[in-house]
Coordinates of C-alpha atoms in Angstrom, one line a residue:
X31 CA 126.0 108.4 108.9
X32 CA 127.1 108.3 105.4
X33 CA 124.3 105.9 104.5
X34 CA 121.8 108.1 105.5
X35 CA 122.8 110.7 102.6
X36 CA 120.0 112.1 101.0
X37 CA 119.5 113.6 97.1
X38 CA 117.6 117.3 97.1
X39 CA 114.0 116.7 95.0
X40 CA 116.0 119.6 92.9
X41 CA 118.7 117.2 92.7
X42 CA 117.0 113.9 91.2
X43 CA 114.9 116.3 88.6
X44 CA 117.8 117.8 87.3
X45 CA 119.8 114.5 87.1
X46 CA 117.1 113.1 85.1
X47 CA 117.4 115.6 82.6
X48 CA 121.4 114.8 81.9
X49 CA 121.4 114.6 77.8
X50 CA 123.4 111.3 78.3
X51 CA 120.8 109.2 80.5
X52 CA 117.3 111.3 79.9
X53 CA 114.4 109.2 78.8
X54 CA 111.9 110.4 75.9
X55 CA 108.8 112.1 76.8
X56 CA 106.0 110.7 75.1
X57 CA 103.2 109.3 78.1
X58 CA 100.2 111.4 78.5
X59 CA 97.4 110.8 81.2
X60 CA 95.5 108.1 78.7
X61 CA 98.6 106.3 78.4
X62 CA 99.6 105.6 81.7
X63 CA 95.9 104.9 82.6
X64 CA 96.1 102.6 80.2
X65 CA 99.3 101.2 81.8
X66 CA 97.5 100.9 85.6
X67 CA 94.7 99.0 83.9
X68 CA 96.9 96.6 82.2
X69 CA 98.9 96.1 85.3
X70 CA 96.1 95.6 87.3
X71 CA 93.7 93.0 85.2
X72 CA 94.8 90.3 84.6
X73 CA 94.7 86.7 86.2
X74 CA 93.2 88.2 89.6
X75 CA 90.2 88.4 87.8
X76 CA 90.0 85.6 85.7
X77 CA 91.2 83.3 88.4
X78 CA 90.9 85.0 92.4
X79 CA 87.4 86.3 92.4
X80 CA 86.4 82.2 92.4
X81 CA 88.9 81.1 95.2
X82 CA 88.4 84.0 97.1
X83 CA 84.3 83.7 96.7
X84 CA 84.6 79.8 97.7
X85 CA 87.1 79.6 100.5
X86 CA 86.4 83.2 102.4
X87 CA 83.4 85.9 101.6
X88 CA 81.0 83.6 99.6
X89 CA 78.5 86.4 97.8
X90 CA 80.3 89.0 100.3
X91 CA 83.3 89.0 98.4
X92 CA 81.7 92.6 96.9
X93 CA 82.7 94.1 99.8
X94 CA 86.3 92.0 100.2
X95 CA 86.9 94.3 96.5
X96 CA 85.5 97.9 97.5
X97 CA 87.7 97.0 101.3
X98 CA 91.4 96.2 99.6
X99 CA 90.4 98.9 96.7
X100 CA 90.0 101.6 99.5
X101 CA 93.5 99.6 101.2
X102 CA 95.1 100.6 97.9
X103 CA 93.3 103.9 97.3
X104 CA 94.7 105.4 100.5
X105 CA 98.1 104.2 98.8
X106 CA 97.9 105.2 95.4
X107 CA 96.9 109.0 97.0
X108 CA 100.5 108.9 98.2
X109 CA 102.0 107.6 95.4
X110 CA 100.7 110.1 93.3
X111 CA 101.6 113.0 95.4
X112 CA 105.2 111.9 95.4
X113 CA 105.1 111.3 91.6
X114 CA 104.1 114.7 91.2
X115 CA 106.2 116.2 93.1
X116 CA 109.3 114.3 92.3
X117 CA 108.8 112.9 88.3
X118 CA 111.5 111.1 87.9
X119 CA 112.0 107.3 87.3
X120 CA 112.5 104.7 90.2
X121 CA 109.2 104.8 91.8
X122 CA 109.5 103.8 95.4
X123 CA 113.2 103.5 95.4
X124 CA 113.6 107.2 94.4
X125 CA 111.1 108.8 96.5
X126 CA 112.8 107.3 99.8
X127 CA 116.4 108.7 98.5
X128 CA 114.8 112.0 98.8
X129 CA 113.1 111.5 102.3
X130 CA 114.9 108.9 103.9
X131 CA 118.6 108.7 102.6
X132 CA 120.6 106.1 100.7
X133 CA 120.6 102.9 103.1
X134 CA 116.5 102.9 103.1
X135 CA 116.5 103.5 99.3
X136 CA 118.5 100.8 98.7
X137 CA 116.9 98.5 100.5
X138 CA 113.7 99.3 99.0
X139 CA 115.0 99.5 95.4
X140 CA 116.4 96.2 96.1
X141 CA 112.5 95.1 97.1
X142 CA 111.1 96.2 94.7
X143 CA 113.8 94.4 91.9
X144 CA 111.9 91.6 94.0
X145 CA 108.5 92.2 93.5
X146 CA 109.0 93.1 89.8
X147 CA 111.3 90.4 89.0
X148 CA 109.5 87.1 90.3
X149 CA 106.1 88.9 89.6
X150 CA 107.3 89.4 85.6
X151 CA 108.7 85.6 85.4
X152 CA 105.4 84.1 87.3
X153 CA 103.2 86.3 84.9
X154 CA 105.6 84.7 82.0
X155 CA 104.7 80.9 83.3
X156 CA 101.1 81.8 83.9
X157 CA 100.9 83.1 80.0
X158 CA 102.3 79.9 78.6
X159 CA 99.9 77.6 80.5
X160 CA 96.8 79.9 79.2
X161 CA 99.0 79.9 76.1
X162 CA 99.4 76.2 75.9
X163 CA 95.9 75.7 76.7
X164 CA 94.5 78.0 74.2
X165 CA 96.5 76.3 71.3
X166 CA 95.9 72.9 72.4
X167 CA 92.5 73.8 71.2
X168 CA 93.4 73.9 67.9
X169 CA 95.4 70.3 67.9
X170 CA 99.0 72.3 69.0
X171 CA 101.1 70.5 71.6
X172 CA 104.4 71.4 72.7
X173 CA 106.6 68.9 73.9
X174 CA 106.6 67.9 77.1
X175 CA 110.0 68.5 77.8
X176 CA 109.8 72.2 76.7
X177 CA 106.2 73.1 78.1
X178 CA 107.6 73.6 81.7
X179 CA 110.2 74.6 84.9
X180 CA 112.6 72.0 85.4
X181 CA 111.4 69.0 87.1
X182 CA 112.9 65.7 85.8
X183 CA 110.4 63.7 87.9
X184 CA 107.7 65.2 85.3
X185 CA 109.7 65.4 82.5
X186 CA 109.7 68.8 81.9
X187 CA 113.0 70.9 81.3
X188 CA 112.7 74.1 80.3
X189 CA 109.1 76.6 79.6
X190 CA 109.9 77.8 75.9
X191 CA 106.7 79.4 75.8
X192 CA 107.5 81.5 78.6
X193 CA 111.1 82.5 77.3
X194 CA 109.0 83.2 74.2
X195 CA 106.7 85.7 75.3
X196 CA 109.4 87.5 78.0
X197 CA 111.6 88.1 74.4
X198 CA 108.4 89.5 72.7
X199 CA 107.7 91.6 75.0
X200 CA 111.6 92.9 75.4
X201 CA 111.9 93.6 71.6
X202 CA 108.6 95.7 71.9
X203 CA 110.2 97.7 75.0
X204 CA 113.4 98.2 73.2
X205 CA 111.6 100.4 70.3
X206 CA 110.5 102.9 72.3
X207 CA 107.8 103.6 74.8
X208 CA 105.6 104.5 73.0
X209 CA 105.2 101.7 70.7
X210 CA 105.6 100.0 73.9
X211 CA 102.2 102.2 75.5
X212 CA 100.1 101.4 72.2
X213 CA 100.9 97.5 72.3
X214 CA 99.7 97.6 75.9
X215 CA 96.8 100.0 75.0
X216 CA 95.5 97.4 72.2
X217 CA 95.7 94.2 75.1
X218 CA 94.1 96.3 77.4
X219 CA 91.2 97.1 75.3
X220 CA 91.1 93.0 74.3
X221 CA 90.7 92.4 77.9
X222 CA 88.2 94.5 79.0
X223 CA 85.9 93.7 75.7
X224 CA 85.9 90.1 77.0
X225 CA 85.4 91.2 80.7
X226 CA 82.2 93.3 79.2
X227 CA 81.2 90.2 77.3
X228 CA 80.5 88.4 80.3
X229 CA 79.3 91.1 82.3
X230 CA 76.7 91.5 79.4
X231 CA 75.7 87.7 79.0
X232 CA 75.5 86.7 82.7
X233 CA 73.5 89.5 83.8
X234 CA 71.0 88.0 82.4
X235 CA 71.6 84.6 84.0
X236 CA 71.5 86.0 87.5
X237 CA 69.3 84.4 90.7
X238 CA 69.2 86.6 93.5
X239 CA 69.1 83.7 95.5
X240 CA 72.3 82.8 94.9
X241 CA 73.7 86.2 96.8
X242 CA 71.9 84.5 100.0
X243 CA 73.2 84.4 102.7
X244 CA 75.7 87.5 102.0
X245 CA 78.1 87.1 104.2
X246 CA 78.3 83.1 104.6
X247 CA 81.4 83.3 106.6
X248 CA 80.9 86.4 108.5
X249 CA 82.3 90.0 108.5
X250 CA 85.9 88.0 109.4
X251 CA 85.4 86.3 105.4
X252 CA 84.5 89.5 104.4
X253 CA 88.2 90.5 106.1
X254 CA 90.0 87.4 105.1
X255 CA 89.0 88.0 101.3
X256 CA 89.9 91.5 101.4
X257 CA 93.5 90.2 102.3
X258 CA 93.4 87.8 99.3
X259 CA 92.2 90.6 97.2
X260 CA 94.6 93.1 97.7
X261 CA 96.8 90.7 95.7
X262 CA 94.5 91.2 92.6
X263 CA 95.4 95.2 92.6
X264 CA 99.0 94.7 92.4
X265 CA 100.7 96.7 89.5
X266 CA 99.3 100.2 89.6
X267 CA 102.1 101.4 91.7
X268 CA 104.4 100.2 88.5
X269 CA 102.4 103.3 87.1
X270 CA 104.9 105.8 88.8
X271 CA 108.2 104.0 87.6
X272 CA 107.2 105.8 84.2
X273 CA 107.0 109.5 85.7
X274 CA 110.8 110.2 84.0
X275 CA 108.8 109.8 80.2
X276 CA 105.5 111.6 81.3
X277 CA 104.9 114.8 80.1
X278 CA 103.7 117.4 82.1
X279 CA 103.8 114.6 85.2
X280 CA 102.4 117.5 87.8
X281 CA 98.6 116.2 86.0
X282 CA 99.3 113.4 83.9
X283 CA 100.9 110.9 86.5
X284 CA 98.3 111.3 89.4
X285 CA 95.5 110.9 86.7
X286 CA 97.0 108.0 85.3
X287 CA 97.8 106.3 88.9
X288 CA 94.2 107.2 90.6
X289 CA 91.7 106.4 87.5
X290 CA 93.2 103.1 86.7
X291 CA 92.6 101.9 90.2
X292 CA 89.2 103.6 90.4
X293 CA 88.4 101.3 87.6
X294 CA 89.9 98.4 88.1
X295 CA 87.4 98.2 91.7
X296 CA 84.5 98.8 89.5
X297 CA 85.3 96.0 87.2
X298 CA 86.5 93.6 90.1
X299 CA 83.0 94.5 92.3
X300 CA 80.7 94.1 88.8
X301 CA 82.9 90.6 88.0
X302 CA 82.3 89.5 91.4
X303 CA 78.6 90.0 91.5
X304 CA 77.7 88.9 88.2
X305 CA 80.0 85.4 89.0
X306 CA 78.5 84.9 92.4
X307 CA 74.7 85.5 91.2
X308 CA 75.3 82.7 88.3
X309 CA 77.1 80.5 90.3
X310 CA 76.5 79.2 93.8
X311 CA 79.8 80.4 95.9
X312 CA 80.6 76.8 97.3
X313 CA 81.1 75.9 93.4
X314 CA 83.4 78.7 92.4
X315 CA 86.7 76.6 94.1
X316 CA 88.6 76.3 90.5
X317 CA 91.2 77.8 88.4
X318 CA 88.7 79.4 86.2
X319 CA 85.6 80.6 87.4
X320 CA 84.4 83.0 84.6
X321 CA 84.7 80.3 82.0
X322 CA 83.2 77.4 84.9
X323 CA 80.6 80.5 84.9
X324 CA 79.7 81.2 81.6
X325 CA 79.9 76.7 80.7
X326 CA 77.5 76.8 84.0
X327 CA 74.7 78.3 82.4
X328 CA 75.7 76.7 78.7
X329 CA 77.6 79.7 77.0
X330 CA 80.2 77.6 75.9
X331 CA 80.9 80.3 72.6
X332 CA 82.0 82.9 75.2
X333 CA 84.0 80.9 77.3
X334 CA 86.3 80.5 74.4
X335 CA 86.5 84.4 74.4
X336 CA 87.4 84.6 78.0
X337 CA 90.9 82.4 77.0
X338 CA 91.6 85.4 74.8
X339 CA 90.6 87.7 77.8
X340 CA 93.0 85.9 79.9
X341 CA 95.6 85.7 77.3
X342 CA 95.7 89.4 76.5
X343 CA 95.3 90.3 80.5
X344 CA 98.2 88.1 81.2
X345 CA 100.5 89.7 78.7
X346 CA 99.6 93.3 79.6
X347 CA 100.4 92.6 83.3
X348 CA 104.2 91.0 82.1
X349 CA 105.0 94.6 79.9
X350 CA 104.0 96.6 82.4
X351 CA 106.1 94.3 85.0
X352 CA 109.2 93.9 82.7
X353 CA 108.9 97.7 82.0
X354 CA 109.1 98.6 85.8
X355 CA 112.0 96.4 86.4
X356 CA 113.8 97.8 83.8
X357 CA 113.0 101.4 84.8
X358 CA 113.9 100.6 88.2
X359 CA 117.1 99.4 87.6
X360 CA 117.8 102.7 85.3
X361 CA 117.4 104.4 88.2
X362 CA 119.6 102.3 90.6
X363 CA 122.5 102.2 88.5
X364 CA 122.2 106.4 87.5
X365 CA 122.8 106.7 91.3
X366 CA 125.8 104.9 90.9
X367 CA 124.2 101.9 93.7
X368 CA 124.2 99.3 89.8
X369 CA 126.9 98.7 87.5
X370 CA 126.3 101.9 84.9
X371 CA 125.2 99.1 82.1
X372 CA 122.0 99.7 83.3
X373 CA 121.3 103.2 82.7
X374 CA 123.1 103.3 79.5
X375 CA 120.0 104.8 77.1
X376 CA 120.2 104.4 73.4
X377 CA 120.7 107.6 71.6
X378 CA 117.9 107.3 68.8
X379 CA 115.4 104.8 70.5
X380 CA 116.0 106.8 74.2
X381 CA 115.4 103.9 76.2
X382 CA 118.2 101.7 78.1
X383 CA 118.1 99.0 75.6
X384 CA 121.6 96.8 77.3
X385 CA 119.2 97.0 80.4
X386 CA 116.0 95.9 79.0
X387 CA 118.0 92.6 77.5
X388 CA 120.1 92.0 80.7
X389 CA 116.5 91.9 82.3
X390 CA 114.8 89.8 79.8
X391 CA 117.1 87.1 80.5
X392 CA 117.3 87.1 84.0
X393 CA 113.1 86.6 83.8
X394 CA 113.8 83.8 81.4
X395 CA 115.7 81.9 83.1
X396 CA 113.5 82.4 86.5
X397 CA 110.5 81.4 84.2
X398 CA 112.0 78.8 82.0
X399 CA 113.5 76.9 84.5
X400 CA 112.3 77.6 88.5
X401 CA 108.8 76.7 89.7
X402 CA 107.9 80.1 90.8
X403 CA 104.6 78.6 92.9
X404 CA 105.7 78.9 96.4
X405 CA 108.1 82.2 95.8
X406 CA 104.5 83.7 94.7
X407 CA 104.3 85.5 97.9
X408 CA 107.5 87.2 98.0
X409 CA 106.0 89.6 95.5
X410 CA 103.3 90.9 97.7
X411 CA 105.7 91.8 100.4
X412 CA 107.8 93.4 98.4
X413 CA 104.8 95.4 97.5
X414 CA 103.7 95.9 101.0
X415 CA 106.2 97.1 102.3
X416 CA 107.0 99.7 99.1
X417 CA 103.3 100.9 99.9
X418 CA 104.4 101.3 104.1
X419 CA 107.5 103.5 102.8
X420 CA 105.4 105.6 100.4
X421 CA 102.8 106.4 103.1
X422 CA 105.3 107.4 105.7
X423 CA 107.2 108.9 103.4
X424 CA 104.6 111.3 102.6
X425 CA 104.8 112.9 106.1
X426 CA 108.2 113.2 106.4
X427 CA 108.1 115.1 103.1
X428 CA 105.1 117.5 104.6
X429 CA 106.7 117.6 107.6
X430 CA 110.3 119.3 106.3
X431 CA 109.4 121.0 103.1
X432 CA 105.2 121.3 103.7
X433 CA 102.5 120.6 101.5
X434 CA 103.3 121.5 97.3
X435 CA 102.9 124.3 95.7
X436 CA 102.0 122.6 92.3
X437 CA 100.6 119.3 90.9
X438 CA 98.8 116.7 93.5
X439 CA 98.0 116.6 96.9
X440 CA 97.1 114.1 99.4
X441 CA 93.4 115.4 101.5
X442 CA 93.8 114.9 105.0
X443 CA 96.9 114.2 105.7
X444 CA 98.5 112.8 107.9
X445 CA 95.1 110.7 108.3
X446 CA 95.3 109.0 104.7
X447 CA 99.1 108.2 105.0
X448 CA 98.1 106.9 108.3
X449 CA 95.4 104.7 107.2
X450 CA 97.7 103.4 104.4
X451 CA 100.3 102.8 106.5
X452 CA 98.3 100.8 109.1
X453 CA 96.3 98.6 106.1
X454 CA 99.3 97.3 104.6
X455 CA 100.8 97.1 107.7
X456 CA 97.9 94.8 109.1
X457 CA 98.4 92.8 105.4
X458 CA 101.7 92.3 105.6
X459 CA 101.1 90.5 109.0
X460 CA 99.2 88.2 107.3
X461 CA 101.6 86.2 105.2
X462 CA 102.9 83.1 106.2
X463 CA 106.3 82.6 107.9
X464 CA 108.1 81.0 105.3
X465 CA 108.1 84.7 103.5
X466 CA 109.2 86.3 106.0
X467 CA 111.9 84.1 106.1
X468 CA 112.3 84.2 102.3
X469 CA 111.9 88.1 102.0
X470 CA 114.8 88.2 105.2
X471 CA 117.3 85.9 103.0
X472 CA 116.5 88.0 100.2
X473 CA 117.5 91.7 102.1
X474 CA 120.9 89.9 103.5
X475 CA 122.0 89.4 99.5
X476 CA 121.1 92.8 98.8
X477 CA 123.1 94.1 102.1
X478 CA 126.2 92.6 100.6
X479 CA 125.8 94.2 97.3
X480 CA 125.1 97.5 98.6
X481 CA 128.4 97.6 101.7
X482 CA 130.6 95.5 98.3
X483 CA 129.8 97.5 95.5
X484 CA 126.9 100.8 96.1
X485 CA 128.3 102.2 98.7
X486 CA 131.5 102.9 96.9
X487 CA 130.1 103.6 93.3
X488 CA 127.4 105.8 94.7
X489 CA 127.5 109.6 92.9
X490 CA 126.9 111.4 96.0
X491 CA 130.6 110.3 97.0
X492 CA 131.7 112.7 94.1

């Protein structure tokens, strides 16, 4: 039963605050708002809300938003209880060390190095096709050769742009966190400007005839949407990776977790409306439906703003991805499970600078060089399945040490872990085969690492 050793709550605090590893408390409930929201918005709702609108809910996709926000909502509950009740770095991965032992931590922080990893290297390739797009504008052209993955058959051989903007965004999270919050902060503001923009121009463009028939596809689109839009409010559990540099996490970190989703469903349910009143939902099939939008009633001048939007969404969503990863794997290897290069933290900066470099290149090279499109997937399993642990691990935690004295609570538990479980449960059913299969191959690697190397190095052995 050795794998099935647990670390006390008391235990994982008081590690965290070792003078060799501890992280710099600097993040206060704004900040890590800020964080959610740039985790959150970014190509979901520059590019979903169309596909989604065309292919499953029509006008109904309204609801789809307010059904996975809810999906998510009973989720981020849990994630906030646990990050107030155990604030320290690791998310997912440290919250199950405490409930359910070792073997199931592993495994989850080894999901998660998933999720974070091919989601920050996808982000990376998504920003230099926006990039590439937006300069092309201006007469800019990068070679061929360098403007994508490899594929020969193309003539493409490496994405620079996307090397580019992962070492940009490395250097800004080596300097600290806090320089690392107010970057994000800035983009984040950029974004939703140019979401209010258009939400302020197409109001006015609006036909009420265009929302008829609601539910084209029945309450089953209204369903299938949902599904697909679930995958637009991935990132705000990245929120609770940051508890460890939070101060005073008992209010800051379920503030932070629970207001950035709150308003990341407002903006999704207003973009959806406004874009489905302009624009007939069988039209909305494209890449880019606020800018098909806002050229569809001949506001070309603020289409040109919404490439910005898209730009500054898409590099929010990559800090806040890199900055989980490398959090995550600070908390791995302080548990002895990684090599202890990763939870080396620079004395006068206070962040694990080795790790965040060791990380940036492992994104490179997944987004300089391997087509990430039908690996998308494997990101929102890994997610899933994080969410499933949370929820359950909620009422294990209730059931052996009751509810909190201090900081958040979950209302009506076990009903909301419950729901949460059962949601993402029904979601995770969903996905096709091929991840499954993918996510399976994935767990077997991560099996060998642990039984080779973890399970040996781990600090409970001392």
């Amino acid at each position: 039963m050795k794998i099935f050793r647990k670390k006390s709550i008391q235990d994982l605090i008081n590690e965290a605050g070792k003078k060799d590893v501890s992280l710099k408390k600097e993040l206060g409930a704004f900040d890590l708002s800020m964080l959610g929201i740039g985790a959150i918005v970014g190509t979901g709702i520059f590019v979903l809300t169309g596909v989604a609108a065309a292919e499953h809910a029509g006008p109904a996709l309204i609801l789809s938003f307010i059904l996975s926000g809810l999906v998510c909502v009973f989720a981020a509950l849990c994630y906030a209880e646990f990050a107030s009740t155990v604030p320290v770095a690791g998310s997912a991965y440290t919250y199950s060390y405490a409930t359910f032992g070792e073997f199931i931590a592993w495994i989850l922080g080894w999901d998660l190095i998933l999720e974070y990893g091919f989601a920050s290297a996808s982000v990376a390739s998504g920003w230099s096709g926006y990039f590439q797009g937006l300069i092309a504008g201006f007469g800019i052209h990068v070679p061929k050769a360098l403007s994508s993955a490899f594929n020969p058959a193309n003539g493409t051989f490496v994405d620079v742009p996307a090397i580019f903007i992962t070492f940009i965004i490395t250097f800004l999270l080596t300097k600290g966190v806090k320089h690392s919050a107010r970057f994000n902060t800035l983009m984040v503001i950029i974004k939703l400007s140019v979401v209010i923009i258009f939400l302020a121009v197409g109001a006015w463009y609006v036909k009420p005839d265009n929302w008829t028939p609601f539910m084209p596809f029945g309450f089953s689109g209204v369903t299938a949407g949902a599904a697909t839009a679930f995958y637009a409010y991935i990132g705000f559990d990245a929120v609770s990776t940051a508890a460890e540099e939070v101060k005073n996490p008992q209010r800051n970190m379920p503030i932070g977790i629970i207001a950035s989703l709150l308003v990341c469903t407002l903006l999704y349910v207003a973009v959806s409306a406004v874009l489905t009143g302009i624009v007939p939902y069988q039209l909305l099939d494209v890449k880019n439906p606020v800018s098909f939008a806002l050229n569809y009633i001949h506001q070309d001048w603020v289409a040109g703003f919404i490439s910005l939007g898209a730009i500054a969404g898409i590099t929010t969503v990559l800090t806040v991805m890199v900055f989980g990863q490398t959090r995550l794997f600070y908390a791995i290897s302080r548990d002895g499970l990684l090599p202890k290069i990763f939870s080396k933290v620079d004395k006068k900066k206070q962040t694990p600078v080795v790790n965040s470099w060791i990380t940036c290149l492992l994104v490179s090279i997944f987004s300089g060089l391997i087509p990430l499109g039908k690996l998308a997937e494997l990101t929102n399993i890994g997610t899933l399945f994080a969410f499933m642990s949370v929820s359950i691990g909620i009422l294990y935690l209730r059931k052996k040490q009751g509810a909190p004295k201090r900081g958040f609570r979950v209302p009506f538990v076990p009903w909301i872990p419950l729901l949460a479980f059962l949601s993402c449960g029904y979601l995770v059913l969903q996905l096709p085969a091929l991840t499954w299969i993918s996510f399976c191959v994935w767990l077997l690697i991560g099996l060998v690492i642990y039984f080779s190397y973890g399970i040996k190095h781990s600090t409970l052995n001392r």
